[in-house]
Tab-separated table of C-alpha atoms in Angstrom:
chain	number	residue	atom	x	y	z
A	1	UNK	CA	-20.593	-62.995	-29.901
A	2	UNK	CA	-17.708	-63.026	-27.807
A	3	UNK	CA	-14.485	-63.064	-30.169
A	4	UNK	CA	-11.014	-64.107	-28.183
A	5	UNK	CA	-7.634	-63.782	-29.877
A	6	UNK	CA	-4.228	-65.624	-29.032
A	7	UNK	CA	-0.584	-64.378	-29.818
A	8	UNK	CA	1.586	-67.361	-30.140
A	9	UNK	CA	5.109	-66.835	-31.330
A	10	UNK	CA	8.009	-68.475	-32.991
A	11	UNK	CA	11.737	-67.540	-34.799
A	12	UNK	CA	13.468	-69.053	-37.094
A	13	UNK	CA	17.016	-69.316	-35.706
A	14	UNK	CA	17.910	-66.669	-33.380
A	15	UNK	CA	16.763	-62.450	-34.014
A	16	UNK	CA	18.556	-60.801	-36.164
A	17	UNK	CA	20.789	-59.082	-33.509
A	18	UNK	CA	21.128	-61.672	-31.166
A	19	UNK	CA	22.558	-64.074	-34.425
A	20	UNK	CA	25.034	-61.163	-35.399
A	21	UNK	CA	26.141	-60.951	-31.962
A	22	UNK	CA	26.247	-64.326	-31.258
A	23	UNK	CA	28.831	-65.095	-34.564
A	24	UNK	CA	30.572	-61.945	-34.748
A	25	UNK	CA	34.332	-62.507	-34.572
A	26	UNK	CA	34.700	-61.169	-31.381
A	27	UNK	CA	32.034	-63.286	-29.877
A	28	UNK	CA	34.159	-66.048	-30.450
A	29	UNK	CA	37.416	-64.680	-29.192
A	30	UNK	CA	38.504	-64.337	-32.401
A	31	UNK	CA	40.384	-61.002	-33.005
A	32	UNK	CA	38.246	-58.233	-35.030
A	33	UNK	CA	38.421	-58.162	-38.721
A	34	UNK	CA	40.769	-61.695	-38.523
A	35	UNK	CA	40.873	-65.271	-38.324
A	36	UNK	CA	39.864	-67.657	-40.777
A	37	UNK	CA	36.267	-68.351	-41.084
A	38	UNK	CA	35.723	-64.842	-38.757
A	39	UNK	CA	32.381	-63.879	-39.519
A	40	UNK	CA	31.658	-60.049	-39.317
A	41	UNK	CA	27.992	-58.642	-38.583
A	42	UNK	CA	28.352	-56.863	-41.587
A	43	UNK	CA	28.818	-60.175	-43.603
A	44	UNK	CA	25.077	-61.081	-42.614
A	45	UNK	CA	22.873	-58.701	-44.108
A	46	UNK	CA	22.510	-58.444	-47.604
A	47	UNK	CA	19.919	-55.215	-49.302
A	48	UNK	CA	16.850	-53.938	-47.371
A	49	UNK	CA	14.259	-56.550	-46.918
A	50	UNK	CA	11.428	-56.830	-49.035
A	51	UNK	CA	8.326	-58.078	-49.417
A	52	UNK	CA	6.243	-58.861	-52.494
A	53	UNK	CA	2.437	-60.180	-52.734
A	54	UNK	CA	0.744	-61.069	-56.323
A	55	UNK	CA	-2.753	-62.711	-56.201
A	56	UNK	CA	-2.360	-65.758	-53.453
A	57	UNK	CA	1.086	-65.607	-53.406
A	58	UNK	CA	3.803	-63.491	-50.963
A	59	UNK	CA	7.818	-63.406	-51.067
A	60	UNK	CA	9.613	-62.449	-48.435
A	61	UNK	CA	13.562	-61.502	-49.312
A	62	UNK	CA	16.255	-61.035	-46.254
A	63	UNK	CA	19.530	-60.815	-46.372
A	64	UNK	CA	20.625	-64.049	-49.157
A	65	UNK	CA	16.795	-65.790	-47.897
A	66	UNK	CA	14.405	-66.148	-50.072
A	67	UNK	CA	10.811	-67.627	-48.727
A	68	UNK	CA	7.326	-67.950	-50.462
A	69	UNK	CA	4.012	-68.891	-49.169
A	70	UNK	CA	0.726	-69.366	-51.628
A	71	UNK	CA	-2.971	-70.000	-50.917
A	72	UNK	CA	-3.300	-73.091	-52.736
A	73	UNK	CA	-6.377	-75.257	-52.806
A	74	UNK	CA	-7.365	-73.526	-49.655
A	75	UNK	CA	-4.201	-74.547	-47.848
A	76	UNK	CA	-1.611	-71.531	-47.130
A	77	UNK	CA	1.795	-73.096	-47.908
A	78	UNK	CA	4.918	-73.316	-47.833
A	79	UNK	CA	6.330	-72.855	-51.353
A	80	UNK	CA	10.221	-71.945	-51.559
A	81	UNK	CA	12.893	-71.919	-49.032
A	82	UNK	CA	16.261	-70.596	-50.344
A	83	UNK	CA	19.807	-68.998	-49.654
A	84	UNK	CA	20.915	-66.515	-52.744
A	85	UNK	CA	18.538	-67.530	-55.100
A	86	UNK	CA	15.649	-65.306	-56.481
A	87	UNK	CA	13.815	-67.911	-58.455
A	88	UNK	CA	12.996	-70.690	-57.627
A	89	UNK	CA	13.381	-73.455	-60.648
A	90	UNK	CA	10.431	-74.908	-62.278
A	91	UNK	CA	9.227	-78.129	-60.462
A	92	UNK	CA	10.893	-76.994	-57.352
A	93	UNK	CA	7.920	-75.217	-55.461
A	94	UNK	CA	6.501	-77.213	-52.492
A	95	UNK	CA	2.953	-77.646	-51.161
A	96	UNK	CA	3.607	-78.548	-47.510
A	97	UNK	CA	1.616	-76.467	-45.255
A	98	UNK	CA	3.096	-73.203	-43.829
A	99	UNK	CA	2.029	-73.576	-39.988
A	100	UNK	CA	0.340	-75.834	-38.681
A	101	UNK	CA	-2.487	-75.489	-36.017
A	102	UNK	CA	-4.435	-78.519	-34.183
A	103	UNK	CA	-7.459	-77.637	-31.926
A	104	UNK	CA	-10.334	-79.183	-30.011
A	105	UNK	CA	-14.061	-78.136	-29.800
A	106	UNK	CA	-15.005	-80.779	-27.849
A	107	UNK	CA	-13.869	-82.374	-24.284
A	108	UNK	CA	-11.529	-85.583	-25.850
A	109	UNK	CA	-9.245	-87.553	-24.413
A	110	UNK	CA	-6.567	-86.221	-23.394
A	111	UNK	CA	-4.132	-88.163	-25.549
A	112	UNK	CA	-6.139	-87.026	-28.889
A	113	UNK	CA	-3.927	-84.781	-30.512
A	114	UNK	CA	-7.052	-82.493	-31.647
A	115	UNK	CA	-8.200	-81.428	-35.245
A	116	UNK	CA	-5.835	-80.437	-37.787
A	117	UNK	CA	-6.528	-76.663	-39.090
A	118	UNK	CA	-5.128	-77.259	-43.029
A	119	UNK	CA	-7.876	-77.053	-45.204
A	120	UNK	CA	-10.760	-73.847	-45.670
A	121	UNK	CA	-8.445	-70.969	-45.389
A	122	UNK	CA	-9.316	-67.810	-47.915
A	123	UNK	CA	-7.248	-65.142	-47.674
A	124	UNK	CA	-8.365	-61.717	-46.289
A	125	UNK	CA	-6.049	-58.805	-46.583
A	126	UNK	CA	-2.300	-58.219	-46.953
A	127	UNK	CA	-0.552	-55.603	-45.221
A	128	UNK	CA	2.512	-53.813	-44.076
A	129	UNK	CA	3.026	-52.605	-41.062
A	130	UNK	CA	4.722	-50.155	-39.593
A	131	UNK	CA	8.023	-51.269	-37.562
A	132	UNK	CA	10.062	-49.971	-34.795
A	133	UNK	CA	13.314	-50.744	-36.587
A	134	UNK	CA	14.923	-49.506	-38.818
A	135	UNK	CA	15.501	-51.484	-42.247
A	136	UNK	CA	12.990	-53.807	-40.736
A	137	UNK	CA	9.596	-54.681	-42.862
A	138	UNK	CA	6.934	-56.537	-40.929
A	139	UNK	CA	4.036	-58.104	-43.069
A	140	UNK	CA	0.681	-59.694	-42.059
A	141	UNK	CA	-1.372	-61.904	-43.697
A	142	UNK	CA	-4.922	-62.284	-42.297
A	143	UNK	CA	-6.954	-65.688	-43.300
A	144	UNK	CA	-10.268	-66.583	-42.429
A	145	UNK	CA	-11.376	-70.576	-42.571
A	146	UNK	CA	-14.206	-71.760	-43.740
A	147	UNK	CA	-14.348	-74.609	-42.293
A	148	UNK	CA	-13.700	-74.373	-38.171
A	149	UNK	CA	-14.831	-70.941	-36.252
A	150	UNK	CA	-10.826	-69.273	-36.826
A	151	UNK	CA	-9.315	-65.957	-38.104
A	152	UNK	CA	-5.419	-65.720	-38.390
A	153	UNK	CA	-2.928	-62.750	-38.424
A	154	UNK	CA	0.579	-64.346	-40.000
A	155	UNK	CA	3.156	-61.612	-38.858
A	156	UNK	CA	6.509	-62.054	-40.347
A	157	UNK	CA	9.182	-60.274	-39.424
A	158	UNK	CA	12.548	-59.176	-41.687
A	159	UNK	CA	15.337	-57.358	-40.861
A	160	UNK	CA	17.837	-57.806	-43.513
A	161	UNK	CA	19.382	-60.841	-42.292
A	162	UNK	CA	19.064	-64.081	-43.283
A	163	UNK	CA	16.552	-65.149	-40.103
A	164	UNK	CA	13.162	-64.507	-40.386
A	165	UNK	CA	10.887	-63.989	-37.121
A	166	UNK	CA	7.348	-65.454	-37.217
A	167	UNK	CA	4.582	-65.170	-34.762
A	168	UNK	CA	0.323	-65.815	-35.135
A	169	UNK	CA	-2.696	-63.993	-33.770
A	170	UNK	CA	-5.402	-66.635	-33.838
A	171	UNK	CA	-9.351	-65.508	-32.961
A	172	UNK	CA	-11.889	-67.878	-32.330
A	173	UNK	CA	-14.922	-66.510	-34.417
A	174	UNK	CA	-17.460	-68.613	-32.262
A	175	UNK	CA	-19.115	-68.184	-29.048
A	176	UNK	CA	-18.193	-71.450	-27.837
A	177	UNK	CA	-14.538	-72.327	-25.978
A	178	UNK	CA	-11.991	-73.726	-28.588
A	179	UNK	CA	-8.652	-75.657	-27.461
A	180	UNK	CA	-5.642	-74.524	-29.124
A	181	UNK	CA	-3.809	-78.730	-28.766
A	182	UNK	CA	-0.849	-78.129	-31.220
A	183	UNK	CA	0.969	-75.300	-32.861
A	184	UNK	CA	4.021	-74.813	-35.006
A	185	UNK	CA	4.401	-70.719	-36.497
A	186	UNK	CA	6.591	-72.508	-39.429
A	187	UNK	CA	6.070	-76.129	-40.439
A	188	UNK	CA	7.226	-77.756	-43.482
A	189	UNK	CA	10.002	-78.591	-45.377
């Protein structure tokens, strides 16, 4: 069995370094330390990142973000999206889907937008890994679906700011060719 893997990636805003470049004060010809509304690197990051996984469910905390994704009814989701808050309140967790993935194992016509990869994921394994920056946690989540021939990596990406980097490592588990149609790294609300 031949077993082929694809790296597709996505970020949610800009990297970390880029977005504190790119609003610093001086960036926008505003002098250092002054101005109103001047926005210092500094006033980006908030503690270390941090990540936190209990049964089906993983929290990821950067800078003032708070985000948390949960196998539910074999679907991994989307749960929590927030700035400065560390709990969510009761009623308020979603269940839209966390990426979204479309594929075809079958020549189709070309307009067919291919199957939708939601349901039959299990999660595998967990894992931190280690990171070429410093204050910078990056976190995999591997699922396996039961349903079409697919592994998935999640990698997520922290670095103490408020923007979180996200990229998947998809692997076709068949012998047979399998169109990747449609991907989105985050999807939801």
């Amino acid at each position: 069995m031949q077993r082929r893997s694809f790296v597709l990636s996505s970020l949610a805003g800009l990297a970390g370094t880029a977005f504190r470049q790119a609003t610093s004060a001086t960036a926008r010809g505003l002098p250092r330390g002054g101005g109103v509304g001047a926005m210092e690197p500094s006033d980006l990051s908030g503690s270390s990142p941090t990540v936190s996984h209990e049964k089906n469910m993983v929290r990821y905390t950067s800078g003032e973000a708070v985000y948390i994704e949960e196998l539910t009814q074999g679907r991994w989701s989307g749960r929590f999206w927030g700035v400065g808050a560390s709990t969510p309140a009761p009623g308020t967790l979603w269940t839209s889907d966390a990426f979204e993935i479309r594929i075809k194992t079958e020549p189709t016509p070309e307009h067919g937008p291919g199957t939708l990869v939601a349901n039959g994921w299990r999660l595998e394994k967990t894992s931190e890994v280690p990171s070429a920056g410093k204050d910078e946690v990056h976190y995999v989540v591997e699922l396996a679906n039961s349903t079409h021939p697919l592994k998935l990596r999640v990698h997520t990406l922290l670095d103490g700011t408020p923007v979180l980097m996200r990229w998947l490592e998809i692997t076709n588990t068949s012998g047979k060719p399998l169109a990747l149609t449609g991907l989105s790294p985050w999807s939801g609300q």
